[in-house]
Amino acid sequence: PSVLHPSDEPLVPLVHPRIEVLANYHLAGWQHAVPGAWLRASALARLVQAVDRLPERWGFCVFDAWRPLDLQAELFHAAYDHPGLPPGFVSPADPDPSAPPPHLTGGTVDVSLTIDGIPLGLGVGFDDFTDRARTDALEVEPGANRDLRRMLYWSLRSVGVVVLDCV
């Protein structure tokens, strides 16, 4: 997209040999989804720093990154038109540039690990709106998913990425 997000830093396409772009919303046919994945250059630089710190066979897969406001509205209504979902899983599509939804900034990415290019779910599927999607949900469950979530978390935090909790 030839757009600027609220920080006025141009969006750039996410292209890196160790980062698999899944473009879930586009492939699922959401009306306002865009192909590929786009981030601010500074956000992409941190993501590349983080993936470069992983062991050689490991990488990232990106489910979603920058979203246009219309897609944010689509997702919000799809999630919250059904009663019972607690707030916090999907941000409202607020056009106010002083408080944009995180994905609208081009600085937020939904990411998981890959091994040998194969995406890993780490205990939940994409857009899982349950407590298991919380960043620390598996801390009381020893096992591979907990250990891999820790690896993902610390690889991102080590380069200054803020890891948002789902709720």
Coordinates of N, CA, C and O in Angstrom, one line a residue:
P1 N 0.8 -1.2 0.0 CA 0.0 0.0 0.0 C 0.9 1.3 0.0 O 1.9 1.3 0.7
S2 N 0.5 2.2 -0.7 CA 1.2 3.5 -0.7 C 0.5 4.4 0.3 O -0.2 5.4 -0.1
V3 N 0.6 4.1 1.5 CA -0.1 4.9 2.6 C 0.9 5.2 3.6 O 1.9 4.6 3.8
L4 N 0.5 6.2 4.4 CA 1.2 6.5 5.6 C 0.3 6.2 6.8 O -0.9 6.4 6.8
H5 N 0.9 5.7 7.9 CA 0.2 5.4 9.1 C 0.3 6.6 10.0 O 1.0 7.6 9.6
P6 N -0.3 6.6 11.2 CA -0.3 7.8 12.0 C 1.0 8.4 12.4 O 1.1 9.5 12.7
S7 N 2.1 7.7 12.3 CA 3.4 8.3 12.7 C 4.1 8.9 11.5 O 5.1 9.5 11.6
D8 N 3.5 8.8 10.3 CA 4.1 9.4 9.1 C 5.3 8.7 8.6 O 6.0 9.2 7.7
E9 N 5.7 7.6 9.2 CA 6.8 6.8 8.7 C 6.3 5.9 7.7 O 5.3 5.2 8.0
P10 N 6.8 5.8 6.5 CA 6.3 5.0 5.5 C 6.2 3.5 5.8 O 7.1 3.0 6.6
L11 N 5.2 2.8 5.4 CA 5.2 1.4 5.5 C 6.0 0.7 4.5 O 6.1 1.2 3.3
V12 N 6.7 -0.4 4.8 CA 7.5 -1.1 3.9 C 7.0 -2.6 3.9 O 6.5 -3.1 4.9
P13 N 7.2 -3.3 2.8 CA 6.8 -4.7 2.8 C 7.7 -5.5 3.6 O 8.9 -5.3 3.7
L14 N 7.1 -6.5 4.3 CA 7.9 -7.4 5.1 C 8.4 -8.5 4.2 O 7.7 -9.4 3.8
V15 N 9.7 -8.5 4.0 CA 10.4 -9.5 3.2 C 11.7 -9.8 3.8 O 12.5 -9.0 4.1
H16 N 11.8 -11.1 4.2 CA 13.1 -11.6 4.9 C 13.1 -13.1 4.7 O 12.0 -13.7 4.9
P17 N 14.2 -13.7 4.4 CA 14.3 -15.1 4.2 C 13.9 -16.0 5.4 O 13.4 -17.2 5.2
R18 N 13.9 -15.5 6.6 CA 13.6 -16.3 7.8 C 12.3 -15.8 8.4 O 11.9 -16.2 9.5
I19 N 11.5 -15.0 7.7 CA 10.2 -14.6 8.1 C 9.2 -14.9 7.1 O 9.2 -14.4 6.0
E20 N 8.3 -15.9 7.4 CA 7.2 -16.3 6.5 C 6.0 -15.5 6.7 O 5.5 -15.3 7.8
V21 N 5.5 -14.8 5.6 CA 4.3 -14.0 5.7 C 3.1 -14.9 5.3 O 3.1 -15.4 4.2
L22 N 2.2 -15.0 6.3 CA 1.1 -15.9 6.1 C -0.1 -15.1 5.6 O -1.0 -15.7 4.9
A23 N -0.3 -13.8 5.9 CA -1.4 -13.0 5.4 C -2.7 -13.7 5.6 O -3.5 -13.8 4.6
N24 N -3.0 -14.1 6.8 CA -4.2 -14.8 7.1 C -5.5 -14.2 6.7 O -6.4 -14.8 6.1
Y25 N -5.6 -12.9 6.9 CA -6.9 -12.2 6.6 C -7.1 -12.1 5.1 O -8.2 -12.3 4.6
H26 N -6.0 -11.8 4.4 CA -6.1 -11.7 2.9 C -6.5 -13.1 2.3 O -7.4 -13.2 1.5
L27 N -5.8 -14.2 2.8 CA -6.1 -15.5 2.3 C -7.5 -16.0 2.7 O -8.1 -16.8 1.9
A28 N -8.0 -15.5 3.8 CA -9.3 -15.9 4.2 C -10.4 -15.1 3.5 O -11.6 -15.4 3.7
G29 N -10.0 -14.1 2.7 CA -11.0 -13.4 2.0 C -11.7 -12.2 2.7 O -12.7 -11.8 2.2
W30 N -11.1 -11.7 3.7 CA -11.6 -10.5 4.4 C -11.6 -9.4 3.4 O -10.6 -9.1 2.7
Q31 N -12.7 -8.7 3.3 CA -13.0 -7.6 2.3 C -11.9 -6.6 2.2 O -11.4 -6.2 1.1
H32 N -11.4 -6.1 3.3 CA -10.5 -5.0 3.3 C -9.0 -5.4 3.6 O -8.2 -4.5 3.8
A33 N -8.7 -6.7 3.6 CA -7.4 -7.2 3.9 C -6.5 -6.9 2.6 O -7.0 -6.9 1.5
V34 N -5.2 -6.7 2.9 CA -4.3 -6.5 1.9 C -3.3 -7.7 1.7 O -3.1 -8.4 2.7
P35 N -2.8 -7.9 0.6 CA -1.8 -9.0 0.4 C -0.5 -8.7 1.1 O -0.2 -7.5 1.3
G36 N 0.2 -9.7 1.5 CA 1.5 -9.5 2.1 C 1.4 -9.0 3.5 O 0.3 -9.1 4.2
A37 N 2.5 -8.4 4.0 CA 2.5 -7.8 5.3 C 3.3 -6.6 5.3 O 4.4 -6.5 4.6
W38 N 2.9 -5.5 5.9 CA 3.5 -4.2 5.9 C 3.8 -3.7 7.3 O 3.0 -3.9 8.2
L39 N 5.0 -3.1 7.5 CA 5.3 -2.6 8.8 C 6.1 -1.2 8.6 O 6.6 -1.0 7.5
R40 N 6.2 -0.4 9.6 CA 7.1 0.7 9.6 C 8.5 0.1 9.5 O 8.8 -0.9 10.0
A41 N 9.3 0.9 8.9 CA 10.7 0.4 8.7 C 11.4 0.1 10.0 O 12.1 -0.9 10.2
S42 N 11.1 1.0 11.0 CA 11.8 0.8 12.3 C 11.2 -0.5 13.0 O 12.0 -1.2 13.7
A43 N 10.0 -0.8 12.8 CA 9.4 -2.0 13.4 C 10.0 -3.3 12.7 O 10.3 -4.3 13.3
L44 N 10.1 -3.2 11.4 CA 10.7 -4.3 10.6 C 12.1 -4.5 11.0 O 12.5 -5.7 11.2
A45 N 12.9 -3.5 11.2 CA 14.3 -3.6 11.6 C 14.4 -4.4 12.9 O 15.2 -5.2 13.1
R46 N 13.5 -4.1 13.9 CA 13.5 -4.8 15.2 C 13.1 -6.3 15.0 O 13.7 -7.2 15.6
L47 N 12.1 -6.5 14.1 CA 11.7 -7.9 13.9 C 12.9 -8.7 13.3 O 13.1 -9.8 13.6
V48 N 13.6 -8.1 12.3 CA 14.7 -8.7 11.7 C 15.8 -9.0 12.7 O 16.5 -10.0 12.7
Q49 N 16.1 -8.0 13.6 CA 17.1 -8.2 14.7 C 16.7 -9.4 15.5 O 17.6 -10.2 15.9
A50 N 15.4 -9.5 15.9 CA 15.0 -10.6 16.7 C 15.1 -11.9 16.0 O 15.6 -12.9 16.6
V51 N 14.7 -12.0 14.8 CA 14.8 -13.3 14.1 C 16.3 -13.7 13.8 O 16.6 -14.9 13.9
D52 N 17.1 -12.7 13.6 CA 18.6 -13.0 13.4 C 19.2 -13.6 14.7 O 20.3 -14.2 14.6
R53 N 18.6 -13.4 15.9 CA 19.1 -13.9 17.1 C 18.7 -15.3 17.4 O 19.3 -15.9 18.3
L54 N 17.8 -15.8 16.6 CA 17.3 -17.2 16.8 C 18.3 -18.2 16.2 O 19.1 -17.8 15.2
P55 N 18.4 -19.4 16.7 CA 19.2 -20.4 16.1 C 18.8 -20.6 14.6 O 17.7 -20.3 14.2
E56 N 19.8 -21.1 13.8 CA 19.6 -21.1 12.3 C 18.3 -21.7 11.8 O 17.8 -21.2 10.9
R57 N 17.8 -22.8 12.3 CA 16.7 -23.5 11.8 C 15.4 -22.8 12.1 O 14.3 -23.1 11.6
W58 N 15.4 -21.8 13.0 CA 14.3 -21.1 13.5 C 14.0 -19.8 12.8 O 14.9 -19.2 12.3
G59 N 12.8 -19.4 12.8 CA 12.4 -18.2 12.2 C 11.0 -17.7 12.7 O 10.6 -18.2 13.7
F60 N 10.4 -16.8 12.1 CA 9.1 -16.2 12.5 C 8.1 -16.5 11.3 O 8.5 -16.5 10.2
C61 N 6.9 -16.6 11.7 CA 5.8 -16.4 10.8 C 4.9 -15.3 11.2 O 4.7 -15.1 12.4
V62 N 4.5 -14.5 10.3 CA 3.7 -13.3 10.5 C 2.3 -13.6 10.0 O 2.1 -13.8 8.8
F63 N 1.3 -13.6 10.9 CA -0.1 -13.8 10.6 C -0.7 -12.5 10.1 O -1.5 -12.5 9.2
D64 N -0.3 -11.4 10.7 CA -0.9 -10.1 10.4 C 0.0 -9.0 10.9 O 0.7 -9.2 11.9
A65 N 0.1 -7.9 10.2 CA 0.9 -6.7 10.6 C 0.0 -5.5 10.5 O -1.1 -5.4 11.1
W66 N 0.4 -4.5 9.7 CA -0.4 -3.3 9.5 C -1.8 -3.7 8.9 O -1.9 -4.6 8.1
R67 N -2.8 -3.0 9.4 CA -4.1 -3.2 8.9 C -4.7 -1.8 8.5 O -4.6 -0.9 9.3
P68 N -5.5 -1.7 7.4 CA -6.2 -0.5 7.2 C -7.4 -0.4 8.2 O -7.8 -1.4 8.7
L69 N -7.8 0.8 8.4 CA -8.9 1.0 9.4 C -10.2 0.2 9.0 O -10.8 -0.3 9.9
D70 N -10.5 0.1 7.7 CA -11.7 -0.7 7.4 C -11.6 -2.1 7.8 O -12.6 -2.7 8.1
L71 N -10.4 -2.7 7.7 CA -10.2 -4.1 8.1 C -10.3 -4.2 9.6 O -10.9 -5.1 10.1
Q72 N -9.8 -3.2 10.3 CA -9.9 -3.2 11.8 C -11.4 -3.2 12.2 O -11.8 -3.9 13.1
A73 N -12.2 -2.4 11.5 CA -13.6 -2.3 11.8 C -14.3 -3.7 11.5 O -15.1 -4.2 12.3
E74 N -13.9 -4.3 10.3 CA -14.5 -5.6 10.0 C -14.2 -6.6 11.1 O -15.0 -7.4 11.5
L75 N -12.9 -6.7 11.6 CA -12.5 -7.6 12.6 C -13.2 -7.4 13.9 O -13.6 -8.3 14.6
F76 N -13.3 -6.1 14.3 CA -13.9 -5.7 15.5 C -15.4 -6.2 15.5 O -15.8 -6.8 16.5
H77 N -16.1 -5.9 14.5 CA -17.5 -6.2 14.4 C -17.7 -7.8 14.4 O -18.6 -8.3 15.0
A78 N -16.8 -8.4 13.6 CA -16.9 -9.9 13.6 C -16.7 -10.5 15.0 O -17.4 -11.5 15.4
A79 N -15.8 -9.9 15.7 CA -15.5 -10.5 17.1 C -16.5 -10.1 18.1 O -16.9 -10.9 18.9
Y80 N -17.0 -8.9 18.0 CA -17.9 -8.4 19.1 C -19.4 -8.3 18.8 O -20.2 -7.9 19.6
D81 N -19.7 -8.7 17.6 CA -21.2 -8.8 17.3 C -21.8 -10.0 17.9 O -23.0 -10.2 17.9
H82 N -20.9 -10.9 18.5 CA -21.4 -12.0 19.3 C -21.2 -11.8 20.7 O -20.1 -11.4 21.2
P83 N -22.2 -11.9 21.6 CA -22.1 -11.6 23.0 C -21.1 -12.6 23.7 O -21.0 -13.7 23.2
G84 N -20.5 -12.1 24.7 CA -19.7 -13.0 25.5 C -18.2 -12.8 25.4 O -17.5 -13.3 26.3
L85 N -17.7 -12.3 24.4 CA -16.3 -12.1 24.2 C -15.8 -10.9 25.1 O -16.3 -9.8 24.9
P86 N -14.9 -11.2 26.0 CA -14.5 -10.0 26.9 C -13.7 -9.0 26.1 O -13.1 -9.3 25.0
P87 N -13.7 -7.8 26.5 CA -13.0 -6.7 25.8 C -11.5 -7.0 25.8 O -11.0 -7.7 26.6
G88 N -10.8 -6.4 24.8 CA -9.4 -6.5 24.8 C -8.8 -7.4 23.7 O -7.6 -7.4 23.5
F89 N -9.6 -8.2 23.1 CA -9.0 -9.1 22.1 C -8.8 -8.4 20.7 O -7.9 -8.7 20.0
V90 N -9.7 -7.5 20.4 CA -9.7 -6.8 19.1 C -10.0 -5.3 19.5 O -11.0 -5.0 20.1
S91 N -9.1 -4.4 19.0 CA -9.3 -3.0 19.3 C -10.4 -2.4 18.4 O -10.5 -2.8 17.3
P92 N -11.2 -1.5 19.0 CA -12.1 -0.8 18.1 C -11.4 0.0 17.0 O -10.3 0.4 17.2
A93 N -12.1 0.2 15.9 CA -11.6 0.9 14.8 C -11.7 2.4 15.0 O -12.5 3.1 14.4
D94 N -10.9 2.9 15.9 CA -11.0 4.4 16.2 C -10.1 5.2 15.2 O -8.9 4.9 15.2
P95 N -10.7 6.1 14.4 CA -9.9 6.8 13.5 C -9.1 8.0 14.1 O -8.3 8.6 13.4
D96 N -9.2 8.2 15.4 CA -8.5 9.3 16.1 C -7.0 9.0 16.0 O -6.5 8.0 16.6
P97 N -6.2 9.8 15.3 CA -4.8 9.6 15.2 C -4.0 9.6 16.5 O -2.9 9.2 16.6
S98 N -4.6 10.2 17.6 CA -3.9 10.3 18.9 C -4.0 9.0 19.6 O -3.3 8.8 20.6
A99 N -4.9 8.1 19.2 CA -5.1 6.8 19.9 C -5.5 5.7 18.9 O -6.6 5.1 19.0
P100 N -4.7 5.4 17.9 CA -5.1 4.5 16.9 C -5.0 3.0 17.4 O -4.3 2.7 18.4
P101 N -5.8 2.1 16.8 CA -5.6 0.7 17.1 C -4.2 0.3 16.8 O -3.6 0.8 15.9
P102 N -3.6 -0.5 17.7 CA -2.2 -0.9 17.5 C -1.8 -1.3 16.1 O -0.7 -0.9 15.6
H103 N -2.6 -2.1 15.4 CA -2.2 -2.6 14.1 C -2.2 -1.5 13.0 O -1.5 -1.5 12.0
L104 N -3.0 -0.4 13.3 CA -3.1 0.7 12.4 C -1.8 1.5 12.3 O -1.5 2.3 11.4
T105 N -0.9 1.4 13.3 CA 0.3 2.1 13.4 C 1.4 1.6 12.6 O 2.4 2.2 12.3
G106 N 1.3 0.3 12.1 CA 2.4 -0.3 11.4 C 3.5 -0.8 12.3 O 4.5 -1.1 11.8
G107 N 3.3 -0.7 13.6 CA 4.3 -1.1 14.5 C 3.9 -2.4 15.3 O 4.6 -2.8 16.2
T108 N 2.8 -3.0 14.9 CA 2.3 -4.2 15.6 C 2.3 -5.4 14.6 O 1.8 -5.2 13.5
V109 N 2.7 -6.5 15.1 CA 2.7 -7.7 14.3 C 2.2 -8.9 15.1 O 2.5 -9.0 16.3
D110 N 1.4 -9.7 14.5 CA 1.0 -11.0 15.1 C 2.0 -12.1 14.6 O 2.0 -12.3 13.4
V111 N 2.8 -12.6 15.5 CA 3.9 -13.4 15.1 C 4.0 -14.7 15.9 O 3.6 -14.7 17.0
S112 N 4.5 -15.7 15.3 CA 4.9 -17.0 16.0 C 6.2 -17.5 15.4 O 6.8 -16.8 14.6
L113 N 6.6 -18.6 15.9 CA 7.9 -19.2 15.5 C 7.6 -20.1 14.3 O 6.6 -20.7 14.1
T114 N 8.7 -20.4 13.6 CA 8.8 -21.4 12.6 C 10.0 -22.3 12.9 O 11.0 -21.8 13.5
I115 N 9.9 -23.5 12.5 CA 11.2 -24.3 12.4 C 11.2 -24.9 11.0 O 10.2 -25.5 10.5
D116 N 12.3 -24.7 10.4 CA 12.5 -25.1 9.0 C 11.4 -24.6 8.1 O 10.9 -25.3 7.2
G117 N 10.9 -23.4 8.4 CA 9.9 -22.7 7.6 C 8.5 -23.2 7.9 O 7.5 -22.7 7.3
I118 N 8.3 -24.1 8.9 CA 7.0 -24.6 9.2 C 6.4 -23.8 10.4 O 7.0 -23.7 11.5
P119 N 5.3 -23.1 10.2 CA 4.7 -22.3 11.3 C 4.3 -23.2 12.5 O 3.7 -24.3 12.3
L120 N 4.5 -22.7 13.7 CA 4.1 -23.4 14.9 C 3.0 -22.6 15.7 O 3.1 -21.3 15.7
G121 N 2.0 -23.3 16.2 CA 0.9 -22.6 16.9 C 1.2 -22.3 18.3 O 0.5 -21.5 18.9
L122 N 2.1 -22.9 19.0 CA 2.5 -22.6 20.4 C 1.3 -22.7 21.3 O 1.1 -21.9 22.2
G123 N 0.5 -23.8 21.1 CA -0.6 -24.0 22.0 C -1.9 -23.4 21.7 O -2.9 -23.8 22.3
V124 N -2.0 -22.6 20.7 CA -3.3 -22.0 20.3 C -3.2 -21.8 18.8 O -2.2 -21.7 18.2
G125 N -4.4 -21.6 18.2 CA -4.5 -21.3 16.8 C -4.5 -19.7 16.6 O -4.6 -19.0 17.6
F126 N -4.5 -19.3 15.3 CA -4.5 -17.9 15.0 C -5.9 -17.3 15.4 O -6.9 -18.0 15.2
D127 N -5.9 -16.2 16.0 CA -7.1 -15.5 16.5 C -7.9 -16.3 17.5 O -9.1 -16.3 17.5
D128 N -7.2 -17.0 18.3 CA -7.8 -17.7 19.5 C -8.2 -16.7 20.5 O -7.3 -15.9 21.0
F129 N -9.4 -16.6 20.8 CA -9.9 -15.6 21.8 C -10.3 -16.2 23.1 O -11.4 -16.1 23.6
T130 N -9.3 -17.0 23.6 CA -9.5 -17.6 24.9 C -8.3 -17.2 25.8 O -7.4 -16.7 25.4
D131 N -8.4 -17.6 27.1 CA -7.4 -17.3 28.0 C -6.0 -18.0 27.6 O -5.0 -17.5 28.0
R132 N -6.1 -19.0 26.9 CA -4.8 -19.7 26.4 C -4.0 -18.8 25.5 O -2.8 -19.0 25.3
A133 N -4.6 -17.8 24.9 CA -3.9 -16.9 24.0 C -3.1 -15.8 24.8 O -2.3 -15.1 24.2
R134 N -3.4 -15.7 26.1 CA -2.6 -14.8 26.9 C -1.1 -15.1 26.8 O -0.7 -16.2 26.8
T135 N -0.3 -14.1 26.9 CA 1.2 -14.3 26.8 C 1.7 -15.2 27.8 O 2.5 -16.1 27.5
D136 N 1.2 -15.2 29.0 CA 1.7 -16.0 30.1 C 0.8 -17.2 30.4 O 1.0 -17.9 31.4
A137 N -0.1 -17.6 29.5 CA -1.1 -18.6 29.8 C -0.5 -20.0 30.1 O -1.0 -20.8 30.8
L138 N 0.7 -20.3 29.4 CA 1.2 -21.6 29.6 C 2.3 -21.7 30.6 O 3.0 -22.7 30.8
E139 N 2.5 -20.6 31.4 CA 3.6 -20.6 32.4 C 3.5 -21.7 33.4 O 4.4 -22.1 34.0
V140 N 2.2 -22.1 33.7 CA 2.0 -23.2 34.7 C 1.9 -24.6 34.0 O 1.7 -25.5 34.7
E141 N 2.2 -24.6 32.7 CA 2.1 -25.9 32.0 C 3.5 -26.2 31.4 O 3.8 -25.8 30.3
P142 N 4.3 -27.0 32.1 CA 5.6 -27.3 31.5 C 5.4 -28.1 30.2 O 4.5 -28.8 30.0
G143 N 6.3 -27.8 29.3 CA 6.3 -28.5 28.0 C 6.8 -27.6 26.9 O 7.2 -26.5 27.0
A144 N 6.8 -28.2 25.7 CA 7.4 -27.6 24.5 C 6.7 -26.2 24.2 O 7.4 -25.3 23.8
N145 N 5.4 -26.2 24.2 CA 4.7 -24.9 23.9 C 5.1 -23.8 24.8 O 5.3 -22.7 24.4
R146 N 5.2 -24.1 26.1 CA 5.6 -23.0 27.1 C 7.0 -22.6 26.7 O 7.3 -21.4 26.7
D147 N 7.9 -23.6 26.5 CA 9.3 -23.2 26.2 C 9.5 -22.5 24.9 O 10.3 -21.5 24.9
L148 N 8.7 -22.8 23.9 CA 8.8 -22.1 22.6 C 8.2 -20.7 22.8 O 8.7 -19.7 22.2
R149 N 7.1 -20.5 23.6 CA 6.6 -19.2 23.8 C 7.6 -18.3 24.5 O 7.8 -17.1 24.2
R150 N 8.3 -18.9 25.4 CA 9.4 -18.2 26.1 C 10.5 -17.8 25.1 O 11.0 -16.6 25.2
M151 N 10.9 -18.7 24.2 CA 11.9 -18.3 23.2 C 11.4 -17.2 22.3 O 12.2 -16.2 22.1
L152 N 10.2 -17.2 21.9 CA 9.6 -16.1 21.1 C 9.6 -14.8 21.9 O 10.0 -13.8 21.4
Y153 N 9.1 -14.9 23.1 CA 9.0 -13.7 23.9 C 10.3 -13.0 24.1 O 10.5 -11.8 23.9
W154 N 11.3 -13.8 24.5 CA 12.6 -13.2 24.9 C 13.4 -12.8 23.6 O 14.2 -11.9 23.7
S155 N 13.2 -13.5 22.5 CA 13.8 -13.0 21.3 C 13.3 -11.6 20.9 O 14.1 -10.8 20.5
L156 N 12.0 -11.4 21.1 CA 11.4 -10.1 20.8 C 11.8 -9.0 21.8 O 12.2 -7.9 21.5
R157 N 11.7 -9.4 23.1 CA 12.1 -8.4 24.1 C 13.5 -8.0 24.1 O 13.9 -6.9 24.4
S158 N 14.4 -8.9 23.6 CA 15.9 -8.6 23.6 C 16.2 -7.5 22.7 O 17.3 -6.9 22.8
V159 N 15.3 -7.2 21.8 CA 15.6 -6.1 20.8 C 14.6 -4.9 21.0 O 14.5 -4.0 20.2
G160 N 14.0 -4.9 22.2 CA 13.1 -3.8 22.6 C 11.7 -3.8 22.1 O 11.0 -2.8 22.2
V161 N 11.2 -5.0 21.6 CA 9.8 -5.1 21.2 C 9.0 -5.3 22.4 O 9.3 -6.1 23.3
V162 N 7.9 -4.5 22.5 CA 6.9 -4.7 23.6 C 6.0 -5.8 23.2 O 5.3 -5.7 22.1
V163 N 5.9 -6.8 24.0 CA 5.0 -7.9 23.7 C 3.7 -7.6 24.4 O 3.6 -7.5 25.7
L164 N 2.6 -7.4 23.6 CA 1.3 -7.1 24.2 C 0.6 -8.4 24.6 O 0.7 -9.4 23.9
D165 N -0.1 -8.3 25.8 CA -0.9 -9.4 26.2 C -2.2 -9.3 25.4 O -2.6 -8.2 25.0
C166 N -2.9 -10.4 25.2 CA -4.1 -10.4 24.4 C -5.3 -9.8 25.1 O -6.2 -9.4 24.5
V167 N -5.3 -9.7 26.4 CA -6.4 -9.2 27.2 C -5.9 -8.2 28.2 O -4.8 -8.1 28.5

